[in-house]
Amino acid sequence: MKTLIKTIALSSLLTCSAAAVADASDYKLMVIETATAPQPLEQSFNSCALNVKSKNYAQAETICTQAIALLKDADGPKFKVRQLTSFALSNRGVARLKANNDTAALADLYEASKLSNSTMVSHNLSRAKEELAL
């Protein structure tokens, strides 16, 4: 049974894709398309973005941290796990920026950019550096 669950989770991670939510001048929040990832991961990932959009930054940070923890235990392809971890770190970085926790936010965004060469993550890091006048 456990092997079946791992296989389903692995298959889900293979097909999982993320989308950005925001306009070009603001931060981009990544979400997982419905039913393409295991439910706990999808729920944490998307709830994080929703809480940032709703300005519940402390809750968003907590939920993003949960998504990152779920990804650490994921058995999927390393590339996909790194990419999704990068997106979760970027989302948490945005939440932290909005909560004025600049140092932790920048740490998340730099780590996210190291994990994945994503234009969305790069956009968020550049936007943060611009906003903080770095």
CSV table of N, CA and C in Angstrom, one decimal:
chain,number,residue,atom,x,y,z
A,1,MET,N,0.8,-1.2,0.0
A,1,MET,CA,0.0,0.0,0.0
A,1,MET,C,0.9,1.3,0.0
A,2,LYS,N,1.9,1.3,0.8
A,2,LYS,CA,2.8,2.4,0.9
A,2,LYS,C,3.5,2.7,-0.4
A,3,THR,N,3.9,1.6,-1.1
A,3,THR,CA,4.5,1.7,-2.4
A,3,THR,C,3.5,2.4,-3.4
A,4,LEU,N,2.3,2.0,-3.4
A,4,LEU,CA,1.3,2.5,-4.3
A,4,LEU,C,1.1,4.0,-4.0
A,5,ILE,N,1.1,4.4,-2.8
A,5,ILE,CA,0.9,5.8,-2.4
A,5,ILE,C,2.1,6.6,-2.9
A,6,LYS,N,3.3,6.1,-2.8
A,6,LYS,CA,4.5,6.7,-3.3
A,6,LYS,C,4.5,6.9,-4.8
A,7,THR,N,4.0,5.8,-5.5
A,7,THR,CA,3.9,5.8,-6.9
A,7,THR,C,3.0,6.9,-7.4
A,8,ILE,N,1.8,7.0,-6.7
A,8,ILE,CA,0.8,8.0,-7.0
A,8,ILE,C,1.4,9.4,-6.8
A,9,ALA,N,2.1,9.6,-5.6
A,9,ALA,CA,2.7,10.9,-5.3
A,9,ALA,C,3.8,11.2,-6.4
A,10,LEU,N,4.6,10.3,-6.7
A,10,LEU,CA,5.6,10.5,-7.7
A,10,LEU,C,5.0,10.9,-9.1
A,11,SER,N,4.0,10.2,-9.5
A,11,SER,CA,3.3,10.5,-10.7
A,11,SER,C,2.7,11.9,-10.7
A,12,SER,N,2.1,12.2,-9.6
A,12,SER,CA,1.5,13.6,-9.4
A,12,SER,C,2.6,14.7,-9.5
A,13,LEU,N,3.7,14.4,-8.9
A,13,LEU,CA,4.8,15.4,-9.0
A,13,LEU,C,5.3,15.6,-10.4
A,14,LEU,N,5.3,14.5,-11.1
A,14,LEU,CA,5.8,14.6,-12.5
A,14,LEU,C,4.9,15.5,-13.4
A,15,THR,N,3.6,15.4,-13.1
A,15,THR,CA,2.6,16.2,-13.9
A,15,THR,C,2.3,17.5,-13.3
A,16,CYS,N,2.8,17.8,-12.1
A,16,CYS,CA,2.4,19.0,-11.4
A,16,CYS,C,3.0,20.3,-12.1
A,17,SER,N,2.2,21.3,-12.3
A,17,SER,CA,2.7,22.5,-12.9
A,17,SER,C,2.3,23.7,-12.0
A,18,ALA,N,3.0,24.8,-12.1
A,18,ALA,CA,2.7,25.9,-11.3
A,18,ALA,C,2.3,27.1,-12.3
A,19,ALA,N,1.5,28.0,-11.7
A,19,ALA,CA,1.2,29.2,-12.5
A,19,ALA,C,1.4,30.4,-11.6
A,20,ALA,N,1.6,31.5,-12.2
A,20,ALA,CA,1.8,32.7,-11.4
A,20,ALA,C,0.5,33.5,-11.3
A,21,VAL,N,0.4,34.2,-10.2
A,21,VAL,CA,-0.7,35.0,-9.9
A,21,VAL,C,-0.2,36.4,-9.6
A,22,ALA,N,-0.4,37.4,-10.5
A,22,ALA,CA,0.0,38.8,-10.2
A,22,ALA,C,0.2,39.5,-11.6
A,23,ASP,N,0.3,40.8,-11.5
A,23,ASP,CA,0.6,41.5,-12.7
A,23,ASP,C,2.1,41.7,-12.8
A,24,ALA,N,2.7,42.2,-13.9
A,24,ALA,CA,4.1,42.2,-14.1
A,24,ALA,C,4.8,43.2,-13.2
A,25,SER,N,4.2,44.2,-12.6
A,25,SER,CA,4.8,45.1,-11.8
A,25,SER,C,4.9,44.7,-10.3
A,26,ASP,N,4.1,43.7,-9.9
A,26,ASP,CA,4.1,43.2,-8.6
A,26,ASP,C,4.8,41.9,-8.4
A,27,TYR,N,4.8,41.4,-7.2
A,27,TYR,CA,5.4,40.0,-7.0
A,27,TYR,C,4.5,39.0,-7.6
A,28,LYS,N,5.1,37.9,-8.0
A,28,LYS,CA,4.4,36.8,-8.6
A,28,LYS,C,4.3,35.6,-7.6
A,29,LEU,N,3.1,35.2,-7.4
A,29,LEU,CA,2.9,34.1,-6.4
A,29,LEU,C,2.6,32.8,-7.3
A,30,MET,N,3.2,31.7,-6.9
A,30,MET,CA,3.1,30.5,-7.7
A,30,MET,C,2.0,29.6,-7.0
A,31,VAL,N,1.2,29.0,-7.8
A,31,VAL,CA,0.2,28.1,-7.3
A,31,VAL,C,0.3,26.8,-8.1
A,32,ILE,N,-0.2,25.7,-7.5
A,32,ILE,CA,-0.3,24.5,-8.2
A,32,ILE,C,-1.6,24.3,-8.8
A,33,GLU,N,-1.7,23.9,-10.1
A,33,GLU,CA,-3.0,23.7,-10.7
A,33,GLU,C,-3.7,22.6,-10.0
A,34,THR,N,-5.0,22.7,-9.9
A,34,THR,CA,-5.9,21.8,-9.2
A,34,THR,C,-5.7,20.4,-9.7
A,35,ALA,N,-5.6,19.5,-8.7
A,35,ALA,CA,-5.6,18.0,-8.9
A,35,ALA,C,-4.3,17.5,-9.7
A,36,THR,N,-3.2,18.3,-9.6
A,36,THR,CA,-2.0,17.8,-10.2
A,36,THR,C,-0.9,17.4,-9.2
A,37,ALA,N,-1.2,17.6,-7.9
A,37,ALA,CA,-0.3,17.2,-6.9
A,37,ALA,C,-1.0,16.6,-5.8
A,38,PRO,N,-0.3,15.9,-4.9
A,38,PRO,CA,-1.0,15.3,-3.7
A,38,PRO,C,-1.7,16.4,-3.0
A,39,GLN,N,-2.9,16.1,-2.5
A,39,GLN,CA,-3.7,17.1,-1.9
A,39,GLN,C,-3.1,17.9,-0.8
A,40,PRO,N,-2.3,17.3,0.2
A,40,PRO,CA,-1.7,18.2,1.2
A,40,PRO,C,-0.7,19.2,0.7
A,41,LEU,N,0.0,18.8,-0.4
A,41,LEU,CA,1.0,19.7,-1.0
A,41,LEU,C,0.2,20.8,-1.7
A,42,GLU,N,-0.7,20.4,-2.5
A,42,GLU,CA,-1.5,21.4,-3.3
A,42,GLU,C,-2.2,22.4,-2.4
A,43,GLN,N,-2.8,21.9,-1.3
A,43,GLN,CA,-3.5,22.7,-0.4
A,43,GLN,C,-2.6,23.7,0.3
A,44,SER,N,-1.4,23.2,0.8
A,44,SER,CA,-0.5,24.1,1.5
A,44,SER,C,0.1,25.2,0.5
A,45,PHE,N,0.5,24.7,-0.7
A,45,PHE,CA,1.0,25.6,-1.7
A,45,PHE,C,0.1,26.7,-2.0
A,46,ASN,N,-1.2,26.3,-2.4
A,46,ASN,CA,-2.1,27.3,-2.8
A,46,ASN,C,-2.7,28.2,-1.7
A,47,SER,N,-2.8,27.6,-0.5
A,47,SER,CA,-3.3,28.4,0.6
A,47,SER,C,-2.2,29.5,1.0
A,48,CYS,N,-1.0,29.2,0.8
A,48,CYS,CA,0.1,30.2,1.1
A,48,CYS,C,-0.2,31.4,0.2
A,49,ALA,N,-0.3,31.1,-1.1
A,49,ALA,CA,-0.5,32.2,-2.1
A,49,ALA,C,-1.8,33.0,-1.8
A,50,LEU,N,-2.9,32.3,-1.4
A,50,LEU,CA,-4.1,32.9,-1.1
A,50,LEU,C,-4.0,33.8,0.1
A,51,ASN,N,-3.3,33.4,1.1
A,51,ASN,CA,-3.1,34.2,2.3
A,51,ASN,C,-2.2,35.4,2.1
A,52,VAL,N,-1.2,35.3,1.2
A,52,VAL,CA,-0.5,36.5,0.8
A,52,VAL,C,-1.4,37.5,0.1
A,53,LYS,N,-2.2,37.0,-0.8
A,53,LYS,CA,-3.1,37.9,-1.5
A,53,LYS,C,-4.1,38.5,-0.6
A,54,SER,N,-4.5,37.8,0.5
A,54,SER,CA,-5.4,38.3,1.5
A,54,SER,C,-4.8,39.1,2.6
A,55,LYS,N,-3.5,39.3,2.5
A,55,LYS,CA,-2.7,40.1,3.4
A,55,LYS,C,-2.6,39.4,4.8
A,56,ASN,N,-2.7,38.1,4.9
A,56,ASN,CA,-2.5,37.4,6.1
A,56,ASN,C,-1.1,36.8,6.1
A,57,TYR,N,-0.1,37.7,6.2
A,57,TYR,CA,1.3,37.4,6.0
A,57,TYR,C,1.8,36.3,7.0
A,58,ALA,N,1.5,36.4,8.2
A,58,ALA,CA,2.0,35.5,9.2
A,58,ALA,C,1.5,34.1,8.9
A,59,GLN,N,0.2,34.0,8.6
A,59,GLN,CA,-0.4,32.7,8.2
A,59,GLN,C,0.2,32.2,7.0
A,60,ALA,N,0.4,33.0,6.0
A,60,ALA,CA,1.1,32.6,4.7
A,60,ALA,C,2.4,32.1,5.0
A,61,GLU,N,3.2,32.7,5.8
A,61,GLU,CA,4.6,32.2,6.1
A,61,GLU,C,4.5,30.8,6.7
A,62,THR,N,3.6,30.6,7.7
A,62,THR,CA,3.5,29.3,8.3
A,62,THR,C,3.1,28.2,7.3
A,63,ILE,N,2.1,28.6,6.4
A,63,ILE,CA,1.7,27.6,5.5
A,63,ILE,C,2.7,27.3,4.4
A,64,CYS,N,3.4,28.3,4.0
A,64,CYS,CA,4.5,28.1,3.0
A,64,CYS,C,5.6,27.2,3.6
A,65,THR,N,5.9,27.4,4.9
A,65,THR,CA,6.9,26.6,5.6
A,65,THR,C,6.4,25.1,5.6
A,66,GLN,N,5.1,24.9,5.8
A,66,GLN,CA,4.6,23.5,5.7
A,66,GLN,C,4.7,22.9,4.4
A,67,ALA,N,4.5,23.7,3.3
A,67,ALA,CA,4.7,23.2,2.0
A,67,ALA,C,6.2,22.8,1.7
A,68,ILE,N,7.1,23.6,2.2
A,68,ILE,CA,8.5,23.3,2.1
A,68,ILE,C,8.8,22.0,2.8
A,69,ALA,N,8.3,21.8,4.0
A,69,ALA,CA,8.5,20.6,4.7
A,69,ALA,C,8.0,19.4,4.0
A,70,LEU,N,6.8,19.5,3.4
A,70,LEU,CA,6.2,18.4,2.6
A,70,LEU,C,7.1,18.1,1.4
A,71,LEU,N,7.7,19.1,0.8
A,71,LEU,CA,8.5,18.8,-0.3
A,71,LEU,C,9.8,18.2,0.1
A,72,LYS,N,10.3,18.4,1.3
A,72,LYS,CA,11.6,17.8,1.7
A,72,LYS,C,11.4,16.3,1.8
A,73,ASP,N,10.2,15.8,2.1
A,73,ASP,CA,9.9,14.4,2.2
A,73,ASP,C,9.3,13.8,0.9
A,74,ALA,N,9.2,14.6,-0.1
A,74,ALA,CA,8.7,14.1,-1.4
A,74,ALA,C,9.6,13.1,-2.1
A,75,ASP,N,9.0,12.1,-2.7
A,75,ASP,CA,9.8,11.1,-3.4
A,75,ASP,C,9.8,11.3,-5.0
A,76,GLY,N,9.4,12.5,-5.4
A,76,GLY,CA,9.3,12.7,-6.8
A,76,GLY,C,10.7,13.0,-7.5
A,77,PRO,N,10.7,13.2,-8.8
A,77,PRO,CA,11.9,13.6,-9.5
A,77,PRO,C,12.6,14.8,-8.8
A,78,LYS,N,13.9,14.7,-8.6
A,78,LYS,CA,14.7,15.7,-7.9
A,78,LYS,C,14.5,17.1,-8.6
A,79,PHE,N,14.5,17.1,-9.9
A,79,PHE,CA,14.3,18.4,-10.6
A,79,PHE,C,13.0,19.1,-10.2
A,80,LYS,N,11.9,18.3,-10.3
A,80,LYS,CA,10.6,18.8,-10.0
A,80,LYS,C,10.4,19.2,-8.5
A,81,VAL,N,11.0,18.4,-7.6
A,81,VAL,CA,11.0,18.8,-6.2
A,81,VAL,C,11.7,20.1,-6.0
A,82,ARG,N,12.9,20.2,-6.6
A,82,ARG,CA,13.7,21.5,-6.5
A,82,ARG,C,12.9,22.7,-7.0
A,83,GLN,N,12.2,22.5,-8.1
A,83,GLN,CA,11.5,23.6,-8.7
A,83,GLN,C,10.3,24.0,-7.8
A,84,LEU,N,9.6,23.0,-7.3
A,84,LEU,CA,8.5,23.3,-6.4
A,84,LEU,C,8.9,23.9,-5.1
A,85,THR,N,10.1,23.4,-4.6
A,85,THR,CA,10.6,24.0,-3.4
A,85,THR,C,11.0,25.5,-3.6
A,86,SER,N,11.6,25.7,-4.8
A,86,SER,CA,12.0,27.1,-5.2
A,86,SER,C,10.7,28.0,-5.2
A,87,PHE,N,9.6,27.5,-5.8
A,87,PHE,CA,8.4,28.3,-5.8
A,87,PHE,C,7.8,28.5,-4.4
A,88,ALA,N,7.9,27.5,-3.6
A,88,ALA,CA,7.4,27.7,-2.2
A,88,ALA,C,8.2,28.7,-1.4
A,89,LEU,N,9.6,28.6,-1.6
A,89,LEU,CA,10.5,29.6,-1.0
A,89,LEU,C,10.2,31.0,-1.5
A,90,SER,N,9.9,31.1,-2.8
A,90,SER,CA,9.6,32.4,-3.3
A,90,SER,C,8.3,33.0,-2.7
A,91,ASN,N,7.3,32.1,-2.7
A,91,ASN,CA,6.1,32.6,-2.1
A,91,ASN,C,6.3,33.0,-0.6
A,92,ARG,N,7.0,32.2,0.1
A,92,ARG,CA,7.3,32.6,1.5
A,92,ARG,C,8.1,33.9,1.6
A,93,GLY,N,9.0,34.0,0.7
A,93,GLY,CA,9.8,35.3,0.6
A,93,GLY,C,8.9,36.5,0.4
A,94,VAL,N,7.9,36.4,-0.5
A,94,VAL,CA,7.0,37.5,-0.7
A,94,VAL,C,6.2,37.8,0.6
A,95,ALA,N,5.7,36.7,1.2
A,95,ALA,CA,5.0,36.9,2.5
A,95,ALA,C,5.8,37.6,3.5
A,96,ARG,N,7.1,37.2,3.6
A,96,ARG,CA,8.0,37.8,4.6
A,96,ARG,C,8.3,39.3,4.2
A,97,LEU,N,8.4,39.6,2.9
A,97,LEU,CA,8.6,40.9,2.5
A,97,LEU,C,7.5,41.8,2.9
A,98,LYS,N,6.3,41.3,2.6
A,98,LYS,CA,5.1,42.1,3.0
A,98,LYS,C,4.9,42.3,4.5
A,99,ALA,N,5.5,41.4,5.3
A,99,ALA,CA,5.4,41.5,6.7
A,99,ALA,C,6.6,42.2,7.3
A,100,ASN,N,7.4,42.8,6.4
A,100,ASN,CA,8.6,43.6,6.7
A,100,ASN,C,9.7,42.8,7.4
A,101,ASN,N,9.8,41.5,7.1
A,101,ASN,CA,10.8,40.7,7.6
A,101,ASN,C,11.8,40.5,6.4
A,102,ASP,N,12.5,41.7,6.1
A,102,ASP,CA,13.3,41.8,4.9
A,102,ASP,C,14.5,40.8,4.8
A,103,THR,N,15.2,40.6,5.9
A,103,THR,CA,16.3,39.7,5.9
A,103,THR,C,15.9,38.3,5.6
A,104,ALA,N,14.9,37.8,6.3
A,104,ALA,CA,14.4,36.4,6.0
A,104,ALA,C,13.9,36.3,4.6
A,105,ALA,N,13.2,37.3,4.1
A,105,ALA,CA,12.6,37.3,2.8
A,105,ALA,C,13.7,37.2,1.7
A,106,LEU,N,14.7,38.0,1.9
A,106,LEU,CA,15.8,37.9,0.9
A,106,LEU,C,16.5,36.6,0.9
A,107,ALA,N,16.7,36.0,2.1
A,107,ALA,CA,17.3,34.7,2.2
A,107,ALA,C,16.5,33.7,1.5
A,108,ASP,N,15.1,33.7,1.6
A,108,ASP,CA,14.3,32.8,0.9
A,108,ASP,C,14.4,33.0,-0.6
A,109,LEU,N,14.3,34.3,-1.0
A,109,LEU,CA,14.4,34.5,-2.5
A,109,LEU,C,15.7,34.1,-3.1
A,110,TYR,N,16.8,34.4,-2.4
A,110,TYR,CA,18.1,34.0,-2.9
A,110,TYR,C,18.2,32.4,-3.0
A,111,GLU,N,17.7,31.8,-2.0
A,111,GLU,CA,17.7,30.3,-2.0
A,111,GLU,C,16.9,29.8,-3.1
A,112,ALA,N,15.7,30.4,-3.3
A,112,ALA,CA,14.8,30.0,-4.4
A,112,ALA,C,15.4,30.1,-5.7
A,113,SER,N,16.2,31.2,-5.9
A,113,SER,CA,16.8,31.4,-7.2
A,113,SER,C,18.0,30.5,-7.5
A,114,LYS,N,18.6,30.0,-6.4
A,114,LYS,CA,19.6,29.0,-6.5
A,114,LYS,C,19.1,27.6,-6.9
A,115,LEU,N,17.9,27.3,-6.4
A,115,LEU,CA,17.3,26.0,-6.7
A,115,LEU,C,16.7,25.9,-8.1
A,116,SER,N,16.2,27.0,-8.6
A,116,SER,CA,15.5,26.9,-9.9
A,116,SER,C,15.8,28.2,-10.7
A,117,ASN,N,16.0,27.9,-12.0
A,117,ASN,CA,16.2,29.1,-12.9
A,117,ASN,C,14.9,29.5,-13.5
A,118,SER,N,14.0,30.0,-12.6
A,118,SER,CA,12.7,30.4,-13.0
A,118,SER,C,12.6,31.9,-13.2
A,119,THR,N,11.9,32.3,-14.3
A,119,THR,CA,11.7,33.7,-14.5
A,119,THR,C,10.8,34.4,-13.4
A,120,MET,N,9.9,33.6,-12.9
A,120,MET,CA,9.0,34.1,-11.9
A,120,MET,C,9.8,34.3,-10.6
A,121,VAL,N,10.7,33.4,-10.2
A,121,VAL,CA,11.5,33.6,-9.0
A,121,VAL,C,12.5,34.7,-9.2
A,122,SER,N,13.1,34.8,-10.4
A,122,SER,CA,14.0,35.9,-10.7
A,122,SER,C,13.3,37.2,-10.6
A,123,HIS,N,12.1,37.3,-11.1
A,123,HIS,CA,11.3,38.5,-11.1
A,123,HIS,C,11.1,39.0,-9.6
A,124,ASN,N,10.7,38.0,-8.7
A,124,ASN,CA,10.5,38.4,-7.3
A,124,ASN,C,11.7,38.8,-6.6
A,125,LEU,N,12.9,38.2,-6.9
A,125,LEU,CA,14.1,38.6,-6.3
A,125,LEU,C,14.5,40.0,-6.8
A,126,SER,N,14.4,40.3,-8.1
A,126,SER,CA,14.7,41.6,-8.7
A,126,SER,C,13.8,42.7,-8.1
A,127,ARG,N,12.5,42.3,-8.0
A,127,ARG,CA,11.5,43.3,-7.5
A,127,ARG,C,11.8,43.6,-6.0
A,128,ALA,N,12.2,42.6,-5.2
A,128,ALA,CA,12.5,42.8,-3.8
A,128,ALA,C,13.8,43.7,-3.7
A,129,LYS,N,14.8,43.4,-4.5
A,129,LYS,CA,16.0,44.2,-4.4
A,129,LYS,C,15.7,45.6,-4.8
A,130,GLU,N,14.9,45.8,-5.8
A,130,GLU,CA,14.5,47.2,-6.2
A,130,GLU,C,13.7,47.9,-5.1
A,131,GLU,N,12.7,47.2,-4.5
A,131,GLU,CA,11.9,47.8,-3.4
A,131,GLU,C,12.8,48.1,-2.2
A,132,LEU,N,13.8,47.3,-1.9
A,132,LEU,CA,14.6,47.5,-0.7
A,132,LEU,C,15.8,48.4,-1.1
A,133,ALA,N,15.9,48.8,-2.3
A,133,ALA,CA,17.0,49.7,-2.8
A,133,ALA,C,18.4,49.0,-2.5
A,134,LEU,N,18.5,47.8,-3.0
A,134,LEU,CA,19.8,47.0,-2.8
A,134,LEU,C,20.5,47.0,-4.1
